[in-house]
CSV table of C-alpha atoms and ligand atoms in Angstrom, one decimal:
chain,number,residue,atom,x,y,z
A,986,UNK,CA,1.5,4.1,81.8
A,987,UNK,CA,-0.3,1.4,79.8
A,988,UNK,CA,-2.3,3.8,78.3
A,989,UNK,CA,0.1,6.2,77.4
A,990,UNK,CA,1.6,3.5,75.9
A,991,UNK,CA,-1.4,2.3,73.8
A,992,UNK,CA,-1.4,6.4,72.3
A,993,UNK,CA,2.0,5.9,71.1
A,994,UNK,CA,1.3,3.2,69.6
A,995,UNK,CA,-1.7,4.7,67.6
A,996,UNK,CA,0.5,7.9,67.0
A,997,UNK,CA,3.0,5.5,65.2
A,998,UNK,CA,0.5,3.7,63.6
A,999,UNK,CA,-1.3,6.2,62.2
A,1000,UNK,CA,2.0,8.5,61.1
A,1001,UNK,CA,3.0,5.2,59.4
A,1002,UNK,CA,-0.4,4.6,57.8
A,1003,UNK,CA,-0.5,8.5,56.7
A,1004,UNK,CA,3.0,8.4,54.9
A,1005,UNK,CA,2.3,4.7,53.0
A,1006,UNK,CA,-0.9,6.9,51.7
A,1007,UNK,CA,0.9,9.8,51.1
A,1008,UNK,CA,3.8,7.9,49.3
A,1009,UNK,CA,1.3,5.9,47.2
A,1010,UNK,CA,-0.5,9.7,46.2
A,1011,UNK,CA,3.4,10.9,45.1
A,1012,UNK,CA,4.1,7.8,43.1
A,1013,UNK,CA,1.3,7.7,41.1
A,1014,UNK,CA,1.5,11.5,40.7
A,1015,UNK,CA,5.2,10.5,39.7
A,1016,UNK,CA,4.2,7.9,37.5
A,1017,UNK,CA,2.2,10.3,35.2
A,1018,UNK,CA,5.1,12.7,34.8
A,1019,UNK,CA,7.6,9.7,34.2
A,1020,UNK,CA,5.8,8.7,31.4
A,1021,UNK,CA,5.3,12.0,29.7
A,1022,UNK,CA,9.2,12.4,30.1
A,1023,UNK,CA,10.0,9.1,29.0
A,1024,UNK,CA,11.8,7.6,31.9
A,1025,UNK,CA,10.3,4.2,31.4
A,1026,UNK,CA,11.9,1.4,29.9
A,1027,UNK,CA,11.7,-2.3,29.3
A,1028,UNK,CA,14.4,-4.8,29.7
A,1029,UNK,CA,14.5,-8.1,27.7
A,1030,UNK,CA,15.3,-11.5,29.1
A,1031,UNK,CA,15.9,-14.4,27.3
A,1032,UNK,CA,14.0,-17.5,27.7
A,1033,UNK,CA,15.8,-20.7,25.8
A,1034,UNK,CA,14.8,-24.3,25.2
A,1035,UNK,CA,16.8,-26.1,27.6
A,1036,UNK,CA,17.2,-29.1,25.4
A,1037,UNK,CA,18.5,-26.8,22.7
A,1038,UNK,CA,19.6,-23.8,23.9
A,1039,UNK,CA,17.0,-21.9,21.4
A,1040,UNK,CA,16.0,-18.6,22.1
A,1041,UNK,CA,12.4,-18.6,22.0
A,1042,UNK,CA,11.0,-15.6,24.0
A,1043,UNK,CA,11.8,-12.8,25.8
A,1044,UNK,CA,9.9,-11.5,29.1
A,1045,UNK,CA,9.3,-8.0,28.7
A,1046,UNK,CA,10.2,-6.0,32.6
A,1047,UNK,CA,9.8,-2.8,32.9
A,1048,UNK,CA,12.3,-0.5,34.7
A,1049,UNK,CA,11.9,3.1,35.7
A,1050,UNK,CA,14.9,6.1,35.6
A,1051,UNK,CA,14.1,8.5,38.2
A,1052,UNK,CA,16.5,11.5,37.1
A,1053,UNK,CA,17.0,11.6,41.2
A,1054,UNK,CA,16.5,8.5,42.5
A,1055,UNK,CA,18.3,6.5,39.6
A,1056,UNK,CA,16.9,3.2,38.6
A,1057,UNK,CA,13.8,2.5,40.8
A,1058,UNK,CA,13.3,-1.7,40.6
A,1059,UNK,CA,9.3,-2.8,39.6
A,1060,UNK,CA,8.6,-4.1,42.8
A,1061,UNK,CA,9.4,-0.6,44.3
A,1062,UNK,CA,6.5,0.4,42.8
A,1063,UNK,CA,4.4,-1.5,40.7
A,1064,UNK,CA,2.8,-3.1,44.1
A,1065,UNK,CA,2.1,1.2,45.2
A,1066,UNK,CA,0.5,1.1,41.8
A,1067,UNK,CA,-1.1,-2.1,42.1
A,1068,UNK,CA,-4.4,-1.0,42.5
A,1069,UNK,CA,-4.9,2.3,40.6
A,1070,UNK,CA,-5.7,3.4,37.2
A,1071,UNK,CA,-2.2,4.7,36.9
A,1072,UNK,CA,-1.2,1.1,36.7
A,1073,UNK,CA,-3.9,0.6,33.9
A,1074,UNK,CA,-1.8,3.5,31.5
A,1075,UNK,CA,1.7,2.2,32.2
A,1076,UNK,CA,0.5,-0.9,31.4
A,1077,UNK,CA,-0.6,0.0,28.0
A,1078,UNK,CA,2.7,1.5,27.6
A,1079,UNK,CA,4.3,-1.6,28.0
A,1080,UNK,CA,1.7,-3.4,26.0
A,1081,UNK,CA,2.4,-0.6,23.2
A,1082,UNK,CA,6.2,-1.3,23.3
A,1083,UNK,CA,6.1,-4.8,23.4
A,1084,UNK,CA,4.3,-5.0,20.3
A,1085,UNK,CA,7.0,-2.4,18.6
A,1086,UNK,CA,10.1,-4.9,20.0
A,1087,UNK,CA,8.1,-8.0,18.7
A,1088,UNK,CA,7.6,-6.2,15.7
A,1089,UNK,CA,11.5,-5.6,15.4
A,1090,UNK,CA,12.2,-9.1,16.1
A,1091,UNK,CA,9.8,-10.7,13.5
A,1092,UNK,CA,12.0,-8.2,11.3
A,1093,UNK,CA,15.2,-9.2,12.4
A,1094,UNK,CA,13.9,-13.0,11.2
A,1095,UNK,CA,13.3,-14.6,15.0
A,1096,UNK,CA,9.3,-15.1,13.9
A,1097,UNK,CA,9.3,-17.9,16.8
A,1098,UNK,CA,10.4,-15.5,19.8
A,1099,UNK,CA,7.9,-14.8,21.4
A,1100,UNK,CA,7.6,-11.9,24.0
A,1101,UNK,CA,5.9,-12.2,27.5
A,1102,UNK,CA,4.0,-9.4,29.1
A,1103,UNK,CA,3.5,-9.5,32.8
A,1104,UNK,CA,-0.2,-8.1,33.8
A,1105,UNK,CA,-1.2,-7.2,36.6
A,1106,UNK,CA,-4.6,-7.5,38.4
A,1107,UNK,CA,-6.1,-4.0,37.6
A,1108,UNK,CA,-5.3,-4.1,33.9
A,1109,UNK,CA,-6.6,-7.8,33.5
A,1110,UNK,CA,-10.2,-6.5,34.8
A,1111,UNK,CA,-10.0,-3.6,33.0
A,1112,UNK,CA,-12.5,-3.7,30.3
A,1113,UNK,CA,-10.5,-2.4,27.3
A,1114,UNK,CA,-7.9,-4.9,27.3
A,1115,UNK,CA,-8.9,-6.8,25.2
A,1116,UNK,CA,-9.8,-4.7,22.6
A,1117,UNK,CA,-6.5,-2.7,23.0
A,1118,UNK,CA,-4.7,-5.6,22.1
A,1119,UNK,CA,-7.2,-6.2,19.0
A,1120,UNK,CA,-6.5,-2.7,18.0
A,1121,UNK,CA,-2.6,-3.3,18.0
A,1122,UNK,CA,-2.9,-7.2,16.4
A,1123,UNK,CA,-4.3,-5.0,13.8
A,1124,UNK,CA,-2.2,-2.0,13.9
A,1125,UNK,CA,1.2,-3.8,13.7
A,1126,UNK,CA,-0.4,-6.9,11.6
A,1127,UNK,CA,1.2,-9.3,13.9
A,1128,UNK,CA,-0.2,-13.0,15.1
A,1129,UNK,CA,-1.7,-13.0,18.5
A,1130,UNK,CA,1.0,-16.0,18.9
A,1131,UNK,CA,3.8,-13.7,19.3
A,1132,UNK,CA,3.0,-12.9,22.5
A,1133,UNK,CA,2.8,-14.5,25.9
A,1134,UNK,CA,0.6,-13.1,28.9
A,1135,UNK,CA,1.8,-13.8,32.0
A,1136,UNK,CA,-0.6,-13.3,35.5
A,1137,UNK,CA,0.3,-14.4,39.3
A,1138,UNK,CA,-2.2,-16.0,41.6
A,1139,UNK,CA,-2.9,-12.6,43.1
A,1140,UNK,CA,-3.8,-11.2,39.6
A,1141,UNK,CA,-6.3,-14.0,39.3
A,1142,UNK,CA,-7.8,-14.2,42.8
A,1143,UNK,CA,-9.2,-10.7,42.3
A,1144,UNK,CA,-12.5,-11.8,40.2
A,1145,UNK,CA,-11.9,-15.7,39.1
A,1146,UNK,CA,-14.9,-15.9,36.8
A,1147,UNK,CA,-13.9,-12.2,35.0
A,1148,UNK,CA,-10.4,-13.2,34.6
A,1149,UNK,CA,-11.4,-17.2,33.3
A,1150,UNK,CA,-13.8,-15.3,30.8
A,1151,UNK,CA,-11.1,-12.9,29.9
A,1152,UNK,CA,-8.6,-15.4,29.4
A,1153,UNK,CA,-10.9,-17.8,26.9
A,1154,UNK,CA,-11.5,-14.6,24.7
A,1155,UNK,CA,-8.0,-14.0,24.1
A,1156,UNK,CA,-6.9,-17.5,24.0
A,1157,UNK,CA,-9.6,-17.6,21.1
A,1158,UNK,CA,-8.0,-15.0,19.0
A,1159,UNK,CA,-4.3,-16.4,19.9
A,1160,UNK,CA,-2.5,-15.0,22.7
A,1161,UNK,CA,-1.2,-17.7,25.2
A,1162,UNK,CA,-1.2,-17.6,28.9
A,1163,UNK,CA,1.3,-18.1,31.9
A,1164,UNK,CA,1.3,-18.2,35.6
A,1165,UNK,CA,4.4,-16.4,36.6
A,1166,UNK,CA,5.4,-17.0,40.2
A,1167,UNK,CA,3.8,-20.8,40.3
A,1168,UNK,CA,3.8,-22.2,44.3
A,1169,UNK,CA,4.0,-19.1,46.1
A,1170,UNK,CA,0.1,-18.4,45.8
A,1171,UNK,CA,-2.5,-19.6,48.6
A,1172,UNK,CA,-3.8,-22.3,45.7
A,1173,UNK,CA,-1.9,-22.4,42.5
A,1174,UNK,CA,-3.3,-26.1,42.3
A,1175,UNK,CA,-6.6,-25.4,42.2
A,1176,UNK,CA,-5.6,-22.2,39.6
A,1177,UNK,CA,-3.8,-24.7,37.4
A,1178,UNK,CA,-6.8,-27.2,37.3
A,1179,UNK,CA,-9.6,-24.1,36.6
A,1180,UNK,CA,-7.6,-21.9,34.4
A,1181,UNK,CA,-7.3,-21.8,30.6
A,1182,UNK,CA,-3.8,-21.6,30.8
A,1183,UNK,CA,-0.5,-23.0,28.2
A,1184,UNK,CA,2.2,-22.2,30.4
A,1185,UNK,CA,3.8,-22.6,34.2
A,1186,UNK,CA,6.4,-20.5,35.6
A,1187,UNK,CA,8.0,-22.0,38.4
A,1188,UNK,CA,8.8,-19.5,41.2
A,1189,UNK,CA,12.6,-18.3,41.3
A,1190,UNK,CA,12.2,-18.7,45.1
A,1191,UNK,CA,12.0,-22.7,44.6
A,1192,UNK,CA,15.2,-22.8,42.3
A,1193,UNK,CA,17.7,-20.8,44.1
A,1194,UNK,CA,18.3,-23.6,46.7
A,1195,UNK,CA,17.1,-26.5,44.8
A,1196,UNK,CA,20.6,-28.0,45.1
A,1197,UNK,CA,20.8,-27.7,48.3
A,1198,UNK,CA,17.0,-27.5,49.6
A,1199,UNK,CA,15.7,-31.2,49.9
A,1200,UNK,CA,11.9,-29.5,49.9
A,1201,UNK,CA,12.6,-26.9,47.1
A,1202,UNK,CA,14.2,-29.5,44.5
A,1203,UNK,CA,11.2,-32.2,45.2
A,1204,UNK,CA,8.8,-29.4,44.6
A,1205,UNK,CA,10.4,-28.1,41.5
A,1206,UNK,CA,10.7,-32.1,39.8
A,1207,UNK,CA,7.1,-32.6,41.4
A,1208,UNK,CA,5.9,-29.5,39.1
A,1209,UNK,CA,7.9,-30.4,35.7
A,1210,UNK,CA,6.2,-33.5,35.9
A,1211,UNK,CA,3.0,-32.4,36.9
A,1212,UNK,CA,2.7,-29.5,34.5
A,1213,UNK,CA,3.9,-31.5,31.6
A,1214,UNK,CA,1.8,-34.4,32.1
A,1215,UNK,CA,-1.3,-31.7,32.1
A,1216,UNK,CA,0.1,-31.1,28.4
A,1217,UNK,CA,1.4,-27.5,29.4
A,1218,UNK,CA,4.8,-25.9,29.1
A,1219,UNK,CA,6.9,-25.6,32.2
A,1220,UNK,CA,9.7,-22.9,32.8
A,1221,UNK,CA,11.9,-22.3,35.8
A,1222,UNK,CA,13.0,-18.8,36.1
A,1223,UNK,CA,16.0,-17.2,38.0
A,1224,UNK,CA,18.5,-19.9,36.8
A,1225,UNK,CA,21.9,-18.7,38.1
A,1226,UNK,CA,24.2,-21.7,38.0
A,1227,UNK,CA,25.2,-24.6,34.8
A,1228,UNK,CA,24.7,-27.3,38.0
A,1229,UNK,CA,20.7,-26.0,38.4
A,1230,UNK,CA,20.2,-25.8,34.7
A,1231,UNK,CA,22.1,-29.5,34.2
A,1232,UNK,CA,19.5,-30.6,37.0
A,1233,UNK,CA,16.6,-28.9,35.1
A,1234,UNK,CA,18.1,-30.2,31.6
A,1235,UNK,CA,18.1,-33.6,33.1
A,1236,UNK,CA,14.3,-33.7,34.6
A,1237,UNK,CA,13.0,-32.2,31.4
A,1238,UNK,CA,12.3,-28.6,32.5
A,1239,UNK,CA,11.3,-27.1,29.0
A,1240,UNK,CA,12.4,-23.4,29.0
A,1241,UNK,CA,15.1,-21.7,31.2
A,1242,UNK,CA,15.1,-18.7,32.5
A,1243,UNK,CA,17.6,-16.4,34.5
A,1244,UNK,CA,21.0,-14.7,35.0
A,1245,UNK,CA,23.3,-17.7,34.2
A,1246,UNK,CA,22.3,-17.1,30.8
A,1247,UNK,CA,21.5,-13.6,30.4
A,1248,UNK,CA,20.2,-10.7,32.9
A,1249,UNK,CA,17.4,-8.9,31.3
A,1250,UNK,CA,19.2,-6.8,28.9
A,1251,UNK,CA,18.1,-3.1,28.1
A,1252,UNK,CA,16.0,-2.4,25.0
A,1253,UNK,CA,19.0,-0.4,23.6
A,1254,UNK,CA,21.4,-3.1,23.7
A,1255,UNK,CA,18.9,-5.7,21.9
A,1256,UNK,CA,20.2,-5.8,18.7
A,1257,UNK,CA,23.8,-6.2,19.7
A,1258,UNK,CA,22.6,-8.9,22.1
A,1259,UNK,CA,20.9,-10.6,19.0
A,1260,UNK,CA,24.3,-10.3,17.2
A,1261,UNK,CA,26.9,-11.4,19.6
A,1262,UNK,CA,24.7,-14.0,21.3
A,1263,UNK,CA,22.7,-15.7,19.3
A,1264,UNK,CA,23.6,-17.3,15.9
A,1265,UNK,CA,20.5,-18.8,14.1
A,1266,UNK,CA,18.2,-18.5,16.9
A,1267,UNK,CA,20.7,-20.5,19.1
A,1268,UNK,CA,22.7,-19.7,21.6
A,1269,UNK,CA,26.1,-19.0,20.0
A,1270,UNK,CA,28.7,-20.0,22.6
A,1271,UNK,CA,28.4,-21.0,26.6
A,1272,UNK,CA,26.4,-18.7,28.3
A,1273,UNK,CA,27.8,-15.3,30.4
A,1274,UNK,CA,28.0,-16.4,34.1
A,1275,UNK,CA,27.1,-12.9,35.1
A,1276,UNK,CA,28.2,-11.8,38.2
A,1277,UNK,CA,25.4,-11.2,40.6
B,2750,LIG,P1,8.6,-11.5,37.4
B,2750,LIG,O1,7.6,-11.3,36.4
B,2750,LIG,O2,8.5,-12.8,38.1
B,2750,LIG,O3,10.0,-11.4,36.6
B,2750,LIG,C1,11.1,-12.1,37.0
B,2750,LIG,C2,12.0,-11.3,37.9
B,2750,LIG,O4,13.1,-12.1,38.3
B,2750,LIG,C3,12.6,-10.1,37.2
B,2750,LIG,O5,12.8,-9.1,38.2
B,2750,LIG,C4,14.0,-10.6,36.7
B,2750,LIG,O6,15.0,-9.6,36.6
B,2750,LIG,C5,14.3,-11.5,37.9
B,2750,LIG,N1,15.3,-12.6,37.6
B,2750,LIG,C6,15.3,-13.3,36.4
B,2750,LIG,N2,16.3,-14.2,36.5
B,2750,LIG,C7,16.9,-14.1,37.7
B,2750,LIG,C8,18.0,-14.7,38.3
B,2750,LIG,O7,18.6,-15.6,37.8
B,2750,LIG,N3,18.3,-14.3,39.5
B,2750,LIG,C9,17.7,-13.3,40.2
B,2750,LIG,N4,18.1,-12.9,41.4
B,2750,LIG,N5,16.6,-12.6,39.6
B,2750,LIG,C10,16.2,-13.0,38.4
B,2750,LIG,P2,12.4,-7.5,38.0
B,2750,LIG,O8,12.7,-7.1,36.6
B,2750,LIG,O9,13.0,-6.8,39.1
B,2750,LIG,O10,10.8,-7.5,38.1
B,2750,LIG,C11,10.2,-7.8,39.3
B,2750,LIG,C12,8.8,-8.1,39.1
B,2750,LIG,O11,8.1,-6.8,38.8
B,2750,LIG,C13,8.4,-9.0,38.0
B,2750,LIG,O12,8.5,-10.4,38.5
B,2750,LIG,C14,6.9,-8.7,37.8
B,2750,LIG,O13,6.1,-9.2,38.8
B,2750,LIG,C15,7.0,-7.2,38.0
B,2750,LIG,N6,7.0,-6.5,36.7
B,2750,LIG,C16,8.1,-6.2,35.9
B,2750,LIG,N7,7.7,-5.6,34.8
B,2750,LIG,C17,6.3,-5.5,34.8
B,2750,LIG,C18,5.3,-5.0,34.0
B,2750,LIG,O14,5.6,-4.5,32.9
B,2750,LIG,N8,4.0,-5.0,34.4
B,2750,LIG,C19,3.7,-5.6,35.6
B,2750,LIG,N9,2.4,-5.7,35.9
B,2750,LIG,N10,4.6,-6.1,36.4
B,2750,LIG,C20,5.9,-6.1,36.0
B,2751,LIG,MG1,6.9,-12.4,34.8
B,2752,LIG,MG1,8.1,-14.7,38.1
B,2753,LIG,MG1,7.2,-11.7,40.6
């Protein structure tokens, strides 16, 4: 019995292990075709100054719409991708169409927005990024300081003294760096002390109960005031109530991220964004409590 057991087991096991590799196999196949059809897209959220309300960047985020399967979320399939060269050609696609909507900004006057580009692990090891991005600096005659690139922990822990070397290049001609997802990594203390990095982004996880988590509200004052006495720039993402960002205001968190302001708002709709929200790079009037 136990060992008929045991072979259903290994039946399931292996069914399941066949289907994540055959699913992987139809995404990135997917993938391809999606981007020669034009069914990717990025979405803009706003990052503000918290002291001032200023708009100073937007983080880039790429959604995908499936003519079947309707709007397919990045983490449905950017971890499938994570680890293929697939992942390597969308991400120059959204590299390519960040620079066009920082070059539409700069236009529109808002030459201290900056936009943030999430990377992930296989494209930061990939030997052409950096002079991909040197082609485009060129290409659209924009500063290396209009952008931001933003890694997690995992993107870094793949080859430390690649990604440190990396990082120093592009530092060197301008671009600045963030950790996205600070405190959910196995040692983002030890990243922030070893890395070349200008900016923190504290983990959404942490500030969704901060009011009411003891732990997660320590952690989150413990990491503004670490971060900015290391001279770096700290910003909590996924702020969703005025009472977190008051809290945030009031401990000095420098930028602010997340739906209580604005949900990341689809390329299309940019420009009207621009004009109905923001007057003189400021947040016009109190921000859209989306509902979520
Ligand atoms: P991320 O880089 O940490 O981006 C922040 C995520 O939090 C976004 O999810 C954003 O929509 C969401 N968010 C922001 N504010 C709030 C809030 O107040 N409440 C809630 N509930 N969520 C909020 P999204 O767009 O689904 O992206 C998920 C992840 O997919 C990103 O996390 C990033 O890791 C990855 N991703 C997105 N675009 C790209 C890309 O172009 N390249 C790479 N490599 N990864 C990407
Ligand atoms: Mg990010
Ligand atoms: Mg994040
Ligand atoms: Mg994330």
């Amino acid at each position: 019995e136990a060992k008929d057991n045991g072979g259903a087991q290994y039946h399931i096991y292996h069914t399941d292990m066949y289907q994540r590799v055959a699913h992987r196999v139809m995404m990135e196949t997917e993938v391809r075709q999606a981007l020669a059809k034009g069914q990717f897209s990025l979405s803009l959220q706003p990052q503000l100054q918290t002291a001032t309300k200023k708009l100073c960047g937007f983080e880039a985020l790429l959604r995908w719409n499936h003519p079947e399967k309707g709007m397919i979320s990045p983490d449905d399939f950017i971890p499938i991708l994570e680890n293929s060269e697939h992942m390597v050609e969308l991400g120059y696609w959204v590299i390519r169409r960040c620079f066009e909507i920082s070059s539409n900004l700069q236009r529109s006057g808002l030459t201290d927005v900056t936009v943030s580009i999430n990377l992930s692990a296989v494209q930061f090891i990939d030997f052409n990024l950096t002079n991909y991005l040197k082609a485009l600096l060129e290409e659209f005659q924009l500063p290396a300081s209009c952008f931001e690139l933003e890694l997690t922990e995992q993107t870094l822990v793949k080859d430390i003294e690649r990604a440190i070397e990396c990082m120093q290049e592009l530092r060197s001609i301008g671009f600045s760096f963030a950790i996205d997802d600070f405190g959910t990594g196995y040692s983002s203390l030890a990243y922030i002390k070893k890395m070349p990095v200008d900016v923190i982004k504290i983990d959404k996880s942490f500030v969704f109960g901060m009011l009411e988590n003891h732990a997660d509200y320590q952690i989150i004052m413990s990491t503004i005031a670490m971060v900015k006495n290391l001279g770096l720039v700290v910003v909590a993402e996924g702020v969703e109530s005025s009472a977190q960002l008051r809290s945030l205001a009031e401990n000095d968190c420098d930028i602010i991220q997340g739906y209580y302001f604005s949900k990341p708002i689809p390329e299309h709709d940019l420009a009207e964004f621009l004009d109905t929200r923001i007057a003189n790079g400021y947040w016009k009037i109190q921000p859209a409590v989306c509902k979520i």
